[in-house]
Coordinates of C-alpha atoms in Angstrom, one line a residue:
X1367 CA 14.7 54.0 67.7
X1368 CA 17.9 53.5 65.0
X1369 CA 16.2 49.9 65.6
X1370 CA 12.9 50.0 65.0
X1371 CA 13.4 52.2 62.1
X1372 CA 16.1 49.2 60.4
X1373 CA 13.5 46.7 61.5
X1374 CA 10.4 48.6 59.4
X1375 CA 12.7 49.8 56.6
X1376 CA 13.2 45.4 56.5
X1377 CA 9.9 44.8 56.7
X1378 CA 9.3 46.8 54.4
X1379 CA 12.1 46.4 51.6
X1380 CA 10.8 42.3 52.6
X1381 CA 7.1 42.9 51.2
X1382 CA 8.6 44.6 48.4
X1383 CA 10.3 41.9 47.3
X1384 CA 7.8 39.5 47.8
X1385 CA 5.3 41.6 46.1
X1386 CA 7.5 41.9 43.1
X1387 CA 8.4 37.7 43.2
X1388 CA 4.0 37.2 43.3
X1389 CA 3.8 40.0 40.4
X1390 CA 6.6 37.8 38.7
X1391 CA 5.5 34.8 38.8
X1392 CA 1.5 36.4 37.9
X1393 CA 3.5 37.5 34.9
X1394 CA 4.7 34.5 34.2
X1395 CA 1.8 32.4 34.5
X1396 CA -0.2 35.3 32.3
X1397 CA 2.7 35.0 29.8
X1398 CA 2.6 31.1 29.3
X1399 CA -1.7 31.3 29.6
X1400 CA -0.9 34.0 26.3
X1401 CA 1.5 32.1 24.5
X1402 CA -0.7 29.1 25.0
X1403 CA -3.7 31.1 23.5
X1404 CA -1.5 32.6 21.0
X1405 CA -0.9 29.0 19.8
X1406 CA -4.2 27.6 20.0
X1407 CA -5.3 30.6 18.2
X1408 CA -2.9 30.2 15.2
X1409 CA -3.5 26.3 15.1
X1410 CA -7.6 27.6 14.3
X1411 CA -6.2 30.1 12.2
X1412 CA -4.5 27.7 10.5
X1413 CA -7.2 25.0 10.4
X1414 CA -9.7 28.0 9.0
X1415 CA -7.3 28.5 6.2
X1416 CA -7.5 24.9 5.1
X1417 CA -11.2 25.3 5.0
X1418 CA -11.1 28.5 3.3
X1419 CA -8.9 27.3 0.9
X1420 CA -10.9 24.1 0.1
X1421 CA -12.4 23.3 -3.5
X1422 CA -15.3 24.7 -4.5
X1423 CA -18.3 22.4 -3.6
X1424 CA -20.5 21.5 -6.8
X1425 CA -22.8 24.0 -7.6
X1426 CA -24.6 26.3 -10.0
X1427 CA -21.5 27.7 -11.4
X1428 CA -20.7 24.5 -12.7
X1429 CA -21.9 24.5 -16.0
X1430 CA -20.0 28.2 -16.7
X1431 CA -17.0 26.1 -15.5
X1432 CA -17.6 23.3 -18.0
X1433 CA -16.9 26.1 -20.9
X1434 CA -13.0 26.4 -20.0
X1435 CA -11.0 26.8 -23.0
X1436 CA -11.2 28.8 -26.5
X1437 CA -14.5 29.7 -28.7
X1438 CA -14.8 31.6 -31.9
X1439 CA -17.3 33.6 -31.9
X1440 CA -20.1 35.6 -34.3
X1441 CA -21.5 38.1 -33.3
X1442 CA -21.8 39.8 -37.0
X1443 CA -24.8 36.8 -38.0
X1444 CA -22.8 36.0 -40.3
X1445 CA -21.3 32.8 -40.0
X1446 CA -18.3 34.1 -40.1
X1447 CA -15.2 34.3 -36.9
X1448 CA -15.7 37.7 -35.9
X1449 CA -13.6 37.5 -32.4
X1450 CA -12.5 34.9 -29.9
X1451 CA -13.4 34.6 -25.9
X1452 CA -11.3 32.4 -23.5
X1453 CA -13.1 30.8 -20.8
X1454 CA -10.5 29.7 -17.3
X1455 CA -11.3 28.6 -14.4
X1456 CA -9.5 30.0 -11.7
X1457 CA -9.4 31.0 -7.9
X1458 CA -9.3 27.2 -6.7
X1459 CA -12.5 27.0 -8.8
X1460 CA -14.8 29.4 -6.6
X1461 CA -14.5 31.8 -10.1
X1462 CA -14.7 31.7 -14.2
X1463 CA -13.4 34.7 -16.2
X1464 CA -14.2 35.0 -19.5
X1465 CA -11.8 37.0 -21.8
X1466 CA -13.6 38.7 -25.1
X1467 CA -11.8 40.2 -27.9
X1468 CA -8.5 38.5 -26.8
X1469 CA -5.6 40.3 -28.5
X1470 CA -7.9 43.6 -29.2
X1471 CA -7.4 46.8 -27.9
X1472 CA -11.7 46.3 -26.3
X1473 CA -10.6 43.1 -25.0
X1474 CA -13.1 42.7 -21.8
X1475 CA -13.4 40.6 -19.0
X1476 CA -16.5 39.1 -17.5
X1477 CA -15.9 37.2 -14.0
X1478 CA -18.6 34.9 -12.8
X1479 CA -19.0 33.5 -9.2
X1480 CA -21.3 32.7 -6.6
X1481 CA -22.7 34.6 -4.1
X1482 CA -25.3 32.3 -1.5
X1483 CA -27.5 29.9 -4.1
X1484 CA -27.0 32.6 -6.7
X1485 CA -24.5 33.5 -9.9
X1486 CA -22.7 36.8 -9.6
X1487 CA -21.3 38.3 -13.1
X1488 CA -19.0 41.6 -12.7
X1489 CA -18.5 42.9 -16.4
X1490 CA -14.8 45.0 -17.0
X1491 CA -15.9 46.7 -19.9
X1492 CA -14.1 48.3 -22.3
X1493 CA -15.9 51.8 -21.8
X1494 CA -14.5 51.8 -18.2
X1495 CA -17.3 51.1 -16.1
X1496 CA -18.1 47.3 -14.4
X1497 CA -21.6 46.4 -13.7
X1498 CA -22.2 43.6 -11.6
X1499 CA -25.2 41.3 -12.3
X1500 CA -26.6 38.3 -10.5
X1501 CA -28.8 35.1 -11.9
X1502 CA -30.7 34.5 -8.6
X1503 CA -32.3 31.6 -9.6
X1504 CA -29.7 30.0 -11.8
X1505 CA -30.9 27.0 -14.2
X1506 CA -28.1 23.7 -15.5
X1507 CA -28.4 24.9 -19.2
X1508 CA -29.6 29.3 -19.1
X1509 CA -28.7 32.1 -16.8
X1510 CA -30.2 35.3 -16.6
X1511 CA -27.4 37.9 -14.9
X1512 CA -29.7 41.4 -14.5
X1513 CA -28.0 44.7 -13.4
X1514 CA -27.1 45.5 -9.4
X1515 CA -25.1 47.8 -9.4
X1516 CA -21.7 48.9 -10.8
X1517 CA -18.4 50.9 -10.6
X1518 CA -17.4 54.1 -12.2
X1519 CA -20.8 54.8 -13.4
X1520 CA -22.1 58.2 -12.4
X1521 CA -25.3 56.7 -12.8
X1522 CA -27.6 53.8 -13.5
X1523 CA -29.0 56.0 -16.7
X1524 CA -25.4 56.5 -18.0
X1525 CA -24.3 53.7 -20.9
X1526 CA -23.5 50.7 -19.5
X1527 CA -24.5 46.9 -19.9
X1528 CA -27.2 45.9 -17.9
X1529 CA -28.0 42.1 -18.5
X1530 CA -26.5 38.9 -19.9
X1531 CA -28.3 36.4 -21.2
X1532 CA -26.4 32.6 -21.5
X1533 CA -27.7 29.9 -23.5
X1534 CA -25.6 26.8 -23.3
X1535 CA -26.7 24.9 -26.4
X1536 CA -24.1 21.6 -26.0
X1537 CA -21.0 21.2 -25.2
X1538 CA -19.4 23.1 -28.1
X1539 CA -21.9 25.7 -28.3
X1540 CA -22.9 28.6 -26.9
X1541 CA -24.9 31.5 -27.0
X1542 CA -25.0 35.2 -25.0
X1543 CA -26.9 38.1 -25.4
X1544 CA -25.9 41.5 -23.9
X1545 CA -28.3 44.0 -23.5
X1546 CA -26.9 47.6 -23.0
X1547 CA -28.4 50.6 -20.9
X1548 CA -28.6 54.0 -22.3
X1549 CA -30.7 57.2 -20.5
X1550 CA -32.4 54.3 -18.5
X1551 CA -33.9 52.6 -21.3
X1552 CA -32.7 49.4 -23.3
X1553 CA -30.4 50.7 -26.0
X1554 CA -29.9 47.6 -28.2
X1555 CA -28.6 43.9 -28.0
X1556 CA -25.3 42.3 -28.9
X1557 CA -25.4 38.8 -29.8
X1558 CA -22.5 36.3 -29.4
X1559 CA -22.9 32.6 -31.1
X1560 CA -19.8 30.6 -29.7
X1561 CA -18.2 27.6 -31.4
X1562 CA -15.6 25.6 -29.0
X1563 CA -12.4 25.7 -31.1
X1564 CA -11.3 22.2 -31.4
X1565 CA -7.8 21.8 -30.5

């Protein structure tokens, strides 16, 4: 009996182990199958990254892009050099900020991209609020951005600027007109005649 028992109790401690050596070696194989994956995975992570990351193809933004550098502006009608805007180029050319009022306490920043075929402006104005407008049907030479939606406005009636309009006369010059929003009606324009300042 003391026999039979030793001889179960051994068959049984022996299907133990090789259940646990099959479990191990499943474990194994799952491990090395995972790290495999895990690599493959990071080498298309990585490979998506390099696309992500590649120059921005030509498109409509390009002629916003041609404007990098410094203008004087009017905006008074009177000739005179009123305040100056800062065009860069930035985010591996997929964006173009434009800095107005630089050195001013209502310095603002306009940042232009694209979004599908069309031209995507979001406007950091100096009252605190940022409406984002969109040109959908972008020309080489105008663009017409018209109000979306925006940040920190209560609402679309509240003061805010709802369009740009961009003339690009040459090279060197450059007009925009900003019409503001107030109590859901048109509440006046703003006109900016831009000179590129030579260097």
């Amino acid at each position: 009996m003391r026999n039979d028992k030793r001889f179960g109790l051994a068959n049984r401690l022996g299907l133990l182990g090789a259940t646990l050596t099959i479990a191990a070696l499943a474990g194994c194989a799952s491990g090395g199958h995972k790290a495999a994956s895990q690599e493959s995975a990071a080498a298309q992570g990585a490979s998506e990254a390099k696309e992500e990351h590649a120059p921005a193809a030509p498109s409509a933004l390009d002629p916003i892009k041609a404007l990098a550098g410094t203008w004087e502006c009017d905006f008074e009608g009177d000739g005179k050099v009123d305040c100056t805007a800062i065009y860069r180029v930035s985010a591996n050319g997929h964006t173009v900020t434009e800095n107005l009022f630089v050195g001013t306490p209502h310095e603002m920043v306009t940042a232009f991209h694209m979004d599908g075929t069309a031209v995507m402006a979001t406007h950091y104005c100096a009252a605190g609020n940022q409406p984002r407008m969109r040109d959908a049907n972008p020309g080489k030479h105008s663009f017409m951005f018209d109000f979306v939606d925006a940040t920190n406005l209560k609402s679309p009636n509240d003061s805010h600027m709802h369009s740009l309009k961009m003339e690009i006369i040459d090279a060197d010059h450059l007009t925009n007109t900003w019409t503001s929003f107030d109590k859901g009606q048109p509440a006046g324009e703003a006109i900016f005649k831009l000179t590129r300042k030579k260097s």
